[in-house]
Coordinates of N, CA and C in Angstrom, one line a residue:
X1 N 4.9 111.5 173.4 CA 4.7 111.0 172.0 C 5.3 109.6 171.8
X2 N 4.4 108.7 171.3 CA 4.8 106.9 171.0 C 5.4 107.4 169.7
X3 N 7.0 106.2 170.2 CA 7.6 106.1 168.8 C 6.5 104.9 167.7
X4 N 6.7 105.0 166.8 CA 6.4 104.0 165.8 C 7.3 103.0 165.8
X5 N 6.6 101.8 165.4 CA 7.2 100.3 165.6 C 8.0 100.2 164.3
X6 N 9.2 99.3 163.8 CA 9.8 99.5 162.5 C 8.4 98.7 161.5
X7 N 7.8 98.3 161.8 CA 6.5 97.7 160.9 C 5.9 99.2 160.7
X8 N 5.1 100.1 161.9 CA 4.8 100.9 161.1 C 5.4 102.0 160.5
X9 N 6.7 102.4 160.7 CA 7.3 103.0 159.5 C 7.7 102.5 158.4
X10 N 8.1 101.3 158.3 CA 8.3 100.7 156.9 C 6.4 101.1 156.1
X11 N 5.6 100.8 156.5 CA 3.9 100.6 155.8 C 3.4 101.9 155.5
X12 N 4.4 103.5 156.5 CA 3.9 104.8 156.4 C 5.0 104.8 155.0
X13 N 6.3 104.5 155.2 CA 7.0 104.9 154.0 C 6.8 104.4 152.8
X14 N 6.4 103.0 152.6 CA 5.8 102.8 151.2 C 4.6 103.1 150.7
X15 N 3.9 103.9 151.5 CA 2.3 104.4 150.7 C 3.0 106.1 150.5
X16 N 3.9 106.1 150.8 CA 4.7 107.5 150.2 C 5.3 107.4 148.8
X17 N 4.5 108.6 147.8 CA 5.0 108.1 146.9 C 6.1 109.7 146.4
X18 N 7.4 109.4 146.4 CA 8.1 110.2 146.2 C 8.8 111.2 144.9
X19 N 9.0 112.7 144.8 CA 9.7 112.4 143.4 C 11.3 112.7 143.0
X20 N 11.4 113.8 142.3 CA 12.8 113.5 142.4 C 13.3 114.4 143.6
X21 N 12.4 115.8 144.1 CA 12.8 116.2 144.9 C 13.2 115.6 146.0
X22 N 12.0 114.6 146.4 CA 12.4 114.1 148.0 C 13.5 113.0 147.6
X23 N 13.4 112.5 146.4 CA 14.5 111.4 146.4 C 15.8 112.4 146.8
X24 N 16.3 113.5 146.3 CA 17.1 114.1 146.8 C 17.3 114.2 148.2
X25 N 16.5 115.1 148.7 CA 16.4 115.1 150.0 C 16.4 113.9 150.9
X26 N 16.3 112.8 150.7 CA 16.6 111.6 151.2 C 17.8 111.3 151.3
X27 N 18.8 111.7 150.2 CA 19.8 110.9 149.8 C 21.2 111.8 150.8
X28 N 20.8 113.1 150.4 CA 21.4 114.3 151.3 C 21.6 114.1 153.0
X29 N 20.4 113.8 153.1 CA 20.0 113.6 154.9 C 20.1 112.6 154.7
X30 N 20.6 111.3 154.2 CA 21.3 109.7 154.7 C 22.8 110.3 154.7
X31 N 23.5 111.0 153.6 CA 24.9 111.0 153.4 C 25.2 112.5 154.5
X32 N 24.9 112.7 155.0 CA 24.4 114.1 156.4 C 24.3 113.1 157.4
X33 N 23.8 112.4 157.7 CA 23.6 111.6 158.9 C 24.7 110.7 159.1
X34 N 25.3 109.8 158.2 CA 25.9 109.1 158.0 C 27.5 109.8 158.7
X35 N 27.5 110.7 157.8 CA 28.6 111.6 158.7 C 28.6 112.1 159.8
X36 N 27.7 112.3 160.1 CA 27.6 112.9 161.6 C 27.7 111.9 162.6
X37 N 27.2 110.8 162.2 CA 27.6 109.4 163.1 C 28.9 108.9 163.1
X38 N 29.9 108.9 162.4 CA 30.8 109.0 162.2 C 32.1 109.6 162.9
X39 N 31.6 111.3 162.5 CA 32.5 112.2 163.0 C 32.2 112.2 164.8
X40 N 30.8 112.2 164.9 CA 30.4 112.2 166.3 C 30.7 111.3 167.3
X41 N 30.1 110.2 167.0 CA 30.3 108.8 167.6 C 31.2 107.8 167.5
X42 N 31.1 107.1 166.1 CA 32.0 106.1 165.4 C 33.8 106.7 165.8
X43 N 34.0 108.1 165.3 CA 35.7 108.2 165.1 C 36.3 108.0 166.4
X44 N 35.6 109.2 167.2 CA 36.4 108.7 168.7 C 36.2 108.0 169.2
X45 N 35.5 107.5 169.6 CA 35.6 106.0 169.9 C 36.7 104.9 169.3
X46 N 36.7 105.1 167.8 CA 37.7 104.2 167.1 C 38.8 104.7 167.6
X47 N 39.3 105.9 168.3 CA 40.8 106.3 168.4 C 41.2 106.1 169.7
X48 N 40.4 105.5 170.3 CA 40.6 105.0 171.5 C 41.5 103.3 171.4
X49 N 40.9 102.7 170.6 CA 41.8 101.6 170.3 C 43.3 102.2 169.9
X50 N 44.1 100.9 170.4 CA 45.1 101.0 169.5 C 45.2 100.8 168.1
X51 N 46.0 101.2 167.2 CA 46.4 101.4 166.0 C 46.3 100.0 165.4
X52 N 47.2 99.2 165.9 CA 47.2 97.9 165.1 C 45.9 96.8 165.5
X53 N 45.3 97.3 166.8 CA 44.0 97.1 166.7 C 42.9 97.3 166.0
X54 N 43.0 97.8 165.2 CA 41.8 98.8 164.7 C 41.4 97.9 163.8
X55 N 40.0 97.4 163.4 CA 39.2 96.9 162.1 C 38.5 97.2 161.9
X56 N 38.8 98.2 160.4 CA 37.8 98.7 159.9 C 36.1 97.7 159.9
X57 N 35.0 98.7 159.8 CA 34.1 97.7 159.4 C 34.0 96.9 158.1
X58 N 34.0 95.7 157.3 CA 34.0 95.3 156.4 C 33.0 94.1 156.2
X59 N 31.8 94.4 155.6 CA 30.9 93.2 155.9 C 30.9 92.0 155.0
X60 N 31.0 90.6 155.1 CA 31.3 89.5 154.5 C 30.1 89.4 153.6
X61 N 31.2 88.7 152.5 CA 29.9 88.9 151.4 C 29.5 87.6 151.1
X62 N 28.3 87.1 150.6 CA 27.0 85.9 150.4 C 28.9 84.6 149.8
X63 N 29.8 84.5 149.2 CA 30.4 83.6 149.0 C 31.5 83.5 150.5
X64 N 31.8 84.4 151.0 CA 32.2 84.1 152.2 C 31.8 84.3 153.5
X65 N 30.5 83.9 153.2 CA 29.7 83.1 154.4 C 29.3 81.6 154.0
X66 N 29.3 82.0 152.9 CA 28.7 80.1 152.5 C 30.5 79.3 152.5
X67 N 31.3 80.0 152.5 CA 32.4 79.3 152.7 C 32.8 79.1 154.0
X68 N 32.2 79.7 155.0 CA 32.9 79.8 156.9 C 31.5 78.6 157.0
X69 N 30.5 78.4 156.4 CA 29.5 77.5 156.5 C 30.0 76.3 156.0
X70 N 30.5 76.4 155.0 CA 30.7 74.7 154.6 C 32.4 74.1 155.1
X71 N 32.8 75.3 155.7 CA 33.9 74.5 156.7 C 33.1 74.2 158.1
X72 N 32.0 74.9 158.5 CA 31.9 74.5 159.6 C 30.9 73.3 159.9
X73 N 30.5 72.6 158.5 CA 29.8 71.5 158.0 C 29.8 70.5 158.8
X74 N 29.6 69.3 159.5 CA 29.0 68.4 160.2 C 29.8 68.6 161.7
X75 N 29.7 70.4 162.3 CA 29.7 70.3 163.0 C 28.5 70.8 164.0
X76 N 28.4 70.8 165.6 CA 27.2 71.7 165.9 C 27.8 71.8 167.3
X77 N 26.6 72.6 168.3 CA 27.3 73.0 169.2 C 27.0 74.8 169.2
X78 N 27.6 75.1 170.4 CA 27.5 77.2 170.2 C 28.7 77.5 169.1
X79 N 28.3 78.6 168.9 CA 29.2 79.2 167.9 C 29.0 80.8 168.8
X80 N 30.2 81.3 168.1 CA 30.6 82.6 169.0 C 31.7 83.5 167.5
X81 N 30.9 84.4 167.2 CA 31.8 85.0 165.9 C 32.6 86.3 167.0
X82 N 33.5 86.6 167.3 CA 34.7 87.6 167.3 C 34.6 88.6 166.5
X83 N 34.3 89.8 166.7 CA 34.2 91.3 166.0 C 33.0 90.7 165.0
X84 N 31.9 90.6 165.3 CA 31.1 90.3 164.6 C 30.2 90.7 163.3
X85 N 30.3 92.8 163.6 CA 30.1 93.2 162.9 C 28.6 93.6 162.6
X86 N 28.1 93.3 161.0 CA 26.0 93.6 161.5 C 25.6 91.6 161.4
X87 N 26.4 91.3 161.9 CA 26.0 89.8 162.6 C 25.0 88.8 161.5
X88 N 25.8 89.0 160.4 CA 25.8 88.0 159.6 C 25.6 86.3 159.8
X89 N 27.3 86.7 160.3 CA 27.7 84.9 160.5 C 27.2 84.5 161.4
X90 N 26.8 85.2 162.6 CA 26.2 84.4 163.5 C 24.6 84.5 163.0
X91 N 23.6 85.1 162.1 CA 22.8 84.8 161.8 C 22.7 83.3 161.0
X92 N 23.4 83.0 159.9 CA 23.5 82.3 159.5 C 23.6 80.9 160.3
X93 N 25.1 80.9 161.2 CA 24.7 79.8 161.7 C 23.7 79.4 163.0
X94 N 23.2 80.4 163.1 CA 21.9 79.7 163.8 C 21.1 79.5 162.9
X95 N 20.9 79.7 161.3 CA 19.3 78.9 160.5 C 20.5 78.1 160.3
X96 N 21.6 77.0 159.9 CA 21.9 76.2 160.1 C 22.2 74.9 161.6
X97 N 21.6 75.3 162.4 CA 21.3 74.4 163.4 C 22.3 74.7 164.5
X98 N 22.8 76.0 164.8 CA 24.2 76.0 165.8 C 23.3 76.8 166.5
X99 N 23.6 76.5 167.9 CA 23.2 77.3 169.0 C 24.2 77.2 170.5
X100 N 23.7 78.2 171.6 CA 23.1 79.1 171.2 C 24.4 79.8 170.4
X101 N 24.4 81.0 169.2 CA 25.3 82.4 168.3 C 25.6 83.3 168.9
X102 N 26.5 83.7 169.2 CA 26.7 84.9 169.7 C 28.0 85.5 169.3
X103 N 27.7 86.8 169.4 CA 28.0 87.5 168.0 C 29.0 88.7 168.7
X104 N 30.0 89.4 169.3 CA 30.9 90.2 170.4 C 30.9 91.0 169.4
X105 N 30.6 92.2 169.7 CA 30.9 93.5 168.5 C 31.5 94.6 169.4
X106 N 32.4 95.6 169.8 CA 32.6 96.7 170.4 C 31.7 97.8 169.8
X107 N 31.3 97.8 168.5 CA 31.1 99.3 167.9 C 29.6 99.3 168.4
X108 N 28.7 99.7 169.2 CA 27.7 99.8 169.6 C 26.5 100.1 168.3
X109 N 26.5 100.9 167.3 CA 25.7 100.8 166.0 C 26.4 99.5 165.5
X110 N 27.0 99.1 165.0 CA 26.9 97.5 164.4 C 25.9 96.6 165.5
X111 N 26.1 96.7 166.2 CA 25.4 95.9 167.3 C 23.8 95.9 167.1
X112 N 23.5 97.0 167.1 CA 21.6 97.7 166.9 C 21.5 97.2 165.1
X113 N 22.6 97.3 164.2 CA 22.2 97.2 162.9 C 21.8 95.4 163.0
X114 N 23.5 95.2 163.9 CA 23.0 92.9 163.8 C 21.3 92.7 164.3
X115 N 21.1 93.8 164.8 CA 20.3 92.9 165.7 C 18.8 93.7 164.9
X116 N 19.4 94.4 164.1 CA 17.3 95.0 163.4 C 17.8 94.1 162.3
X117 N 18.9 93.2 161.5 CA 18.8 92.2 160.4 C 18.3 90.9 161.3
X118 N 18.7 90.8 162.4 CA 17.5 89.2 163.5 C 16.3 89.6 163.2
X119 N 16.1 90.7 163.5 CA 14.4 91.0 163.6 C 13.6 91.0 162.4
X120 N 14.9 91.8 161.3 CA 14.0 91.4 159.9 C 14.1 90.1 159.1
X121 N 14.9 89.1 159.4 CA 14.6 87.9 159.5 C 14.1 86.6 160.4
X122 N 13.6 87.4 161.2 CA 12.9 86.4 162.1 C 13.2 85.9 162.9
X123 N 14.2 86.2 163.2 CA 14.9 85.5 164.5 C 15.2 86.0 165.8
X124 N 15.0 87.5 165.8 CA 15.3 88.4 166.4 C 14.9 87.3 168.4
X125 N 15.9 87.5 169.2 CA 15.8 86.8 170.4 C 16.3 85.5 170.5
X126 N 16.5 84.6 169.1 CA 17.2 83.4 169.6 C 18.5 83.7 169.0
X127 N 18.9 84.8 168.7 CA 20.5 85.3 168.5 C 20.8 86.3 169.0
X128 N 22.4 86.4 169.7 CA 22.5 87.3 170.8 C 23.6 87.2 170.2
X129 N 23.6 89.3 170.5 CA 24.6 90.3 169.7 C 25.1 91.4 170.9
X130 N 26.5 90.9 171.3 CA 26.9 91.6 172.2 C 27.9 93.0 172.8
X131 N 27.7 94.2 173.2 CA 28.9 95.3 172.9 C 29.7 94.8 174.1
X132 N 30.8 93.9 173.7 CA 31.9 93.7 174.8 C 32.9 93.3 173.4
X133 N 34.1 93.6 174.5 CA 35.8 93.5 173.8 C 35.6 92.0 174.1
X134 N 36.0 92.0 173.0 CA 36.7 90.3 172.4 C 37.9 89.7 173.4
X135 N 38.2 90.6 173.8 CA 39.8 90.3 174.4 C 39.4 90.1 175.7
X136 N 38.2 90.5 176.3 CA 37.6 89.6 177.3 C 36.5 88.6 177.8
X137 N 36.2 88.1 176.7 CA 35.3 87.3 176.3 C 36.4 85.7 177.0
X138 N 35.5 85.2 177.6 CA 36.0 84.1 177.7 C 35.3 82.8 176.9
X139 N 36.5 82.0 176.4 CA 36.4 81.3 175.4 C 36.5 79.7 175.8
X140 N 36.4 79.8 177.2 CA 36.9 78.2 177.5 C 35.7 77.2 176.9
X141 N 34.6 77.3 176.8 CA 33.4 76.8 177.1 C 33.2 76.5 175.4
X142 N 33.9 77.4 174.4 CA 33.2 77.8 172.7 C 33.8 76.5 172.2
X143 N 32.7 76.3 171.1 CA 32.9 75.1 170.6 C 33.8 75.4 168.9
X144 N 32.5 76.5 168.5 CA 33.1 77.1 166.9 C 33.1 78.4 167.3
X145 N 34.6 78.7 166.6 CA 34.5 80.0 166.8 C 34.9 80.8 165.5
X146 N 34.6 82.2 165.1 CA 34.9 82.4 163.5 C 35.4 83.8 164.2
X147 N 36.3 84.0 162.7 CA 36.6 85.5 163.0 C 37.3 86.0 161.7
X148 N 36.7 87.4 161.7 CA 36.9 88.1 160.4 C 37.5 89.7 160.6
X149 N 39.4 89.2 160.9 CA 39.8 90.3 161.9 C 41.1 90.5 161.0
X150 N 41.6 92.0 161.2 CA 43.3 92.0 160.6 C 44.3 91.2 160.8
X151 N 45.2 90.7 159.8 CA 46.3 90.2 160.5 C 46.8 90.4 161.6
X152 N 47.1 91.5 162.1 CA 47.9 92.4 163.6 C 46.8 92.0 164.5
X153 N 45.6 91.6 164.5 CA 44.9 91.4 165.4 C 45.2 89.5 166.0
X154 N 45.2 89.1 164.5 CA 44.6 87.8 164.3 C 46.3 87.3 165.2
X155 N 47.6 87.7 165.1 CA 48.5 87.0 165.6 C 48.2 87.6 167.3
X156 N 48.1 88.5 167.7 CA 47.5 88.2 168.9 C 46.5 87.3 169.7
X157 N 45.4 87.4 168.9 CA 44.3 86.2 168.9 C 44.9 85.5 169.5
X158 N 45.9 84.6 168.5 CA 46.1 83.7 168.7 C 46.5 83.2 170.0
X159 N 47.2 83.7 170.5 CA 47.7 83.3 172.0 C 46.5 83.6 173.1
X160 N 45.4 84.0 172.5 CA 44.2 84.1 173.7 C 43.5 82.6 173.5
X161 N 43.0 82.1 172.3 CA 43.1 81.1 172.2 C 43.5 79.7 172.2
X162 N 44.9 79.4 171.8 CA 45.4 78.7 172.2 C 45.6 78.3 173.8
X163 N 45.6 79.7 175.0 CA 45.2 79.5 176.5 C 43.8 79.2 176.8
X164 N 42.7 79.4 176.0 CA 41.4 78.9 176.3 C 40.6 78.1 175.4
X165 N 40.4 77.6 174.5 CA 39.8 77.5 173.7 C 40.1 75.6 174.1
X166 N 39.3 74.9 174.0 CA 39.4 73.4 174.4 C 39.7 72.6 173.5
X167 N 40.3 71.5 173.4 CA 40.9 70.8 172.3 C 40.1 70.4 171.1
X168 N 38.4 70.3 171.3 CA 37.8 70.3 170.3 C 37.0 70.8 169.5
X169 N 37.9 72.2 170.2 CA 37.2 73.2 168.8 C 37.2 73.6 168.1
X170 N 36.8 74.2 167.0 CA 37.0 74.6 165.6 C 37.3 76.4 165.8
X171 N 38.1 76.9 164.8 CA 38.3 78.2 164.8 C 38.2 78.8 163.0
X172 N 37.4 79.1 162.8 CA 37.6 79.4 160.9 C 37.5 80.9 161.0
X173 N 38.8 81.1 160.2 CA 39.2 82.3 159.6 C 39.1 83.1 158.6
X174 N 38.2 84.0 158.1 CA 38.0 84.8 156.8 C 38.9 86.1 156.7
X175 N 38.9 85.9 155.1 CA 40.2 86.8 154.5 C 41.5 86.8 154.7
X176 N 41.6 86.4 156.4 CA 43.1 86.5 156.5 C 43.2 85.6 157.6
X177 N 44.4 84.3 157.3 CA 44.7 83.0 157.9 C 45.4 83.5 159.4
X178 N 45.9 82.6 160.2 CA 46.3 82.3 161.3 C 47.7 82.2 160.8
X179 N 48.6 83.1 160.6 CA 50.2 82.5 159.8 C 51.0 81.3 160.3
X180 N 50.5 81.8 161.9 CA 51.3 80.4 162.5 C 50.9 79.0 162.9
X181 N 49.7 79.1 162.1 CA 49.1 77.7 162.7 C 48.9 76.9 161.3
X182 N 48.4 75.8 161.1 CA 48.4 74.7 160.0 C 46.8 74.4 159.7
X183 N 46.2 74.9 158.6 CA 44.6 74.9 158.3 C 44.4 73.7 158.5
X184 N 43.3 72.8 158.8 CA 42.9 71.5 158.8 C 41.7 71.6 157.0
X185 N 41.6 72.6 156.8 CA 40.7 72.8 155.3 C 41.1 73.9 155.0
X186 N 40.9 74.1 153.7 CA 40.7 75.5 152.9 C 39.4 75.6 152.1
X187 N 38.5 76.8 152.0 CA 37.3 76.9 151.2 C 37.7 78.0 150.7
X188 N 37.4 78.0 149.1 CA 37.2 79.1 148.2 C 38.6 79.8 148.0
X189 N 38.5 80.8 147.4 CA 39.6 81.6 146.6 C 40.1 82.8 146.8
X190 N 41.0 84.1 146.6 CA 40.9 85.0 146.9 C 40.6 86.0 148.3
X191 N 39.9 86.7 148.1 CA 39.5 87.5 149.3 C 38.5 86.4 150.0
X192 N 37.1 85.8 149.3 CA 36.2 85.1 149.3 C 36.8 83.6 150.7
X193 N 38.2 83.2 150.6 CA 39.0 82.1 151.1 C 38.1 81.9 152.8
X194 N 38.5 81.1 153.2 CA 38.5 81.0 154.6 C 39.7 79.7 155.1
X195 N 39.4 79.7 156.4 CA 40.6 78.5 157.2 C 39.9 77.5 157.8
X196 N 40.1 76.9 158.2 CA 39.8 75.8 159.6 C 40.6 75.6 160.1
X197 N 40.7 75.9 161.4 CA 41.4 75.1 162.3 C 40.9 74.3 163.2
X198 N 41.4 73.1 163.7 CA 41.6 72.4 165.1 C 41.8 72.8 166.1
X199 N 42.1 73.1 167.3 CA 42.8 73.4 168.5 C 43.8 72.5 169.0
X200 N 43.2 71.5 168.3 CA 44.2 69.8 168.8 C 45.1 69.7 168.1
X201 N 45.2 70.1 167.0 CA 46.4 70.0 165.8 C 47.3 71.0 166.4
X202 N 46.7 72.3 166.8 CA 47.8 73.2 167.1 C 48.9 73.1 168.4
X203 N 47.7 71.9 169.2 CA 48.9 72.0 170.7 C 49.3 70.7 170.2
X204 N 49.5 70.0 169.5 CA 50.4 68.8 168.9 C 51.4 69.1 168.6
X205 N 52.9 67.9 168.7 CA 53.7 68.0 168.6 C 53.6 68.1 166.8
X206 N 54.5 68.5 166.1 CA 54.6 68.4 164.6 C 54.8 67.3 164.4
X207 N 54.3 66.5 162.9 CA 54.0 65.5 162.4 C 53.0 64.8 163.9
X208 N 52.6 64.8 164.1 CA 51.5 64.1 165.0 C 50.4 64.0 164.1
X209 N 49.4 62.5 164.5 CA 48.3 62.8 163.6 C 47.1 62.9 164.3
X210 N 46.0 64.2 163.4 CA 44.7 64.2 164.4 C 43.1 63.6 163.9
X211 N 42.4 63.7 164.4 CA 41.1 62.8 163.5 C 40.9 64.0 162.3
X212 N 40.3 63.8 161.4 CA 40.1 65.1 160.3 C 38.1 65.3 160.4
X213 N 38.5 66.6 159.9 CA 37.3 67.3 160.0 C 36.6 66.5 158.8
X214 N 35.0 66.6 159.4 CA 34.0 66.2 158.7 C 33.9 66.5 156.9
X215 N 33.7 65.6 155.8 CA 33.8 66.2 154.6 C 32.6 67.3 154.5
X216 N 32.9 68.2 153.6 CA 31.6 69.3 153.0 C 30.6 68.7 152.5
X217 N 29.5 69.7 153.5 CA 28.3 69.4 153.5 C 27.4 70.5 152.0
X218 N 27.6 70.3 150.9 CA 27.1 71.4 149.8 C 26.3 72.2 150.5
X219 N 26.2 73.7 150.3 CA 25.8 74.7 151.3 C 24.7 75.4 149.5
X220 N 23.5 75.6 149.9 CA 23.2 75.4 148.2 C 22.0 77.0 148.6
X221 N 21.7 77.4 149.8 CA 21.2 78.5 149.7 C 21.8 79.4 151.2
X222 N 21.6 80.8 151.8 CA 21.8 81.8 152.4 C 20.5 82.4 152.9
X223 N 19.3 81.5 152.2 CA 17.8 82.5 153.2 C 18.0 81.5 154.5

């Protein structure tokens, strides 16, 4: 038996017209399924990491992506997002002109979700969404790199990058900063915040001075 393409289930389900029973029964068998993926798949797997490793899923919302965007303003080049997640940011900055995106996820369903949001925005194939550990990704080559990870993670990071990461690249940070390094910008407020860094600022002696990042480019839509 041929599966159905996501076009023809999307065109069988909207000539369905439902009522309140099946809306029940829909809602039942999503929050049924939801857990079963979870309990089945998702948990153990999560307990295989370490503890202070662990990031929960948390997906970035439309103000903080337009803020990891307008730090990463008059720059270009590959971009590479760290725990990527359902691959937002790296959708984004490839309709902003960055190539090639690529997106490192461990959790194998985030990975299938980033990659049916490429497909239902059109991009599906010139953005690439990968299930490998971050912690072996090699970084020498990345120009921008973003990451939207715990603090207990993020001070590790740091010393992976600072050994690879080349002196002209950018690193922007959501929700939660680099404590030990010196932002070259700040965008937005609250949770919404993000960072910039240099690479060049950070292997500089203190008080040294570096060229400054490009002013903000107004970031005015997200399709």
């Amino acid at each position: 038996m041929e599966e159905d393409s996501p076009e023809e289930f999307l065109a069988e389900f909207k000539e369905k017209h439902l009522g309140a029973w099946g809306i029940v029964q829909i809602t039942a068998g999503t929050g049924l399924a939801v857990y079963g993926m979870w309990a089945g798949v998702l948990m153990p797997g999560f307990r295989k990491v370490p503890l202070k490793l662990q990031v929960p899923y948390l997906p970035a919302s439309k103000k903080q992506v337009r803020n990891v965007m307008a730090l990463l303003s008059g720059r270009h080049g590959n971009l590479v997002d760290l725990g990527s997640g359902d691959g937002r940011i790296v959708l984004e900055a490839h309709k902003h002109g960055f190539g090639p995106t690529v997106g490192y996820e461990l959790n194998p369903w985030l990975v299938r979700l980033a990659n049916f949001h490429a497909w239902r925005a059109g991009h599906y194939g010139k953005v690439s969404y990968r299930q490998e550990d971050l912690w072996k990704v090699d970084l020498t080559e990345c120009k921008n790199v973003t990451v939207f990870l715990a603090p207990s993670v993020l001070s590790l990071l740091q010393e992976k990058m600072e050994a690879e990461l080349p002196d002209d690249a950018l690193v922007v940070a959501g929700r939660f900063p680099f404590t030990e390094w010196t932002p070259c910008r700040i965008e937005g407020d609250g949770v919404d915040r993000a960072w910039a860094y240099t690479m060049q600022a950070q292997r500089l002696p203190a008080g040294s001075a570096v060229l400054p990042v490009p002013k903000r480019v107004e970031i005015t839509s997200l399709n």
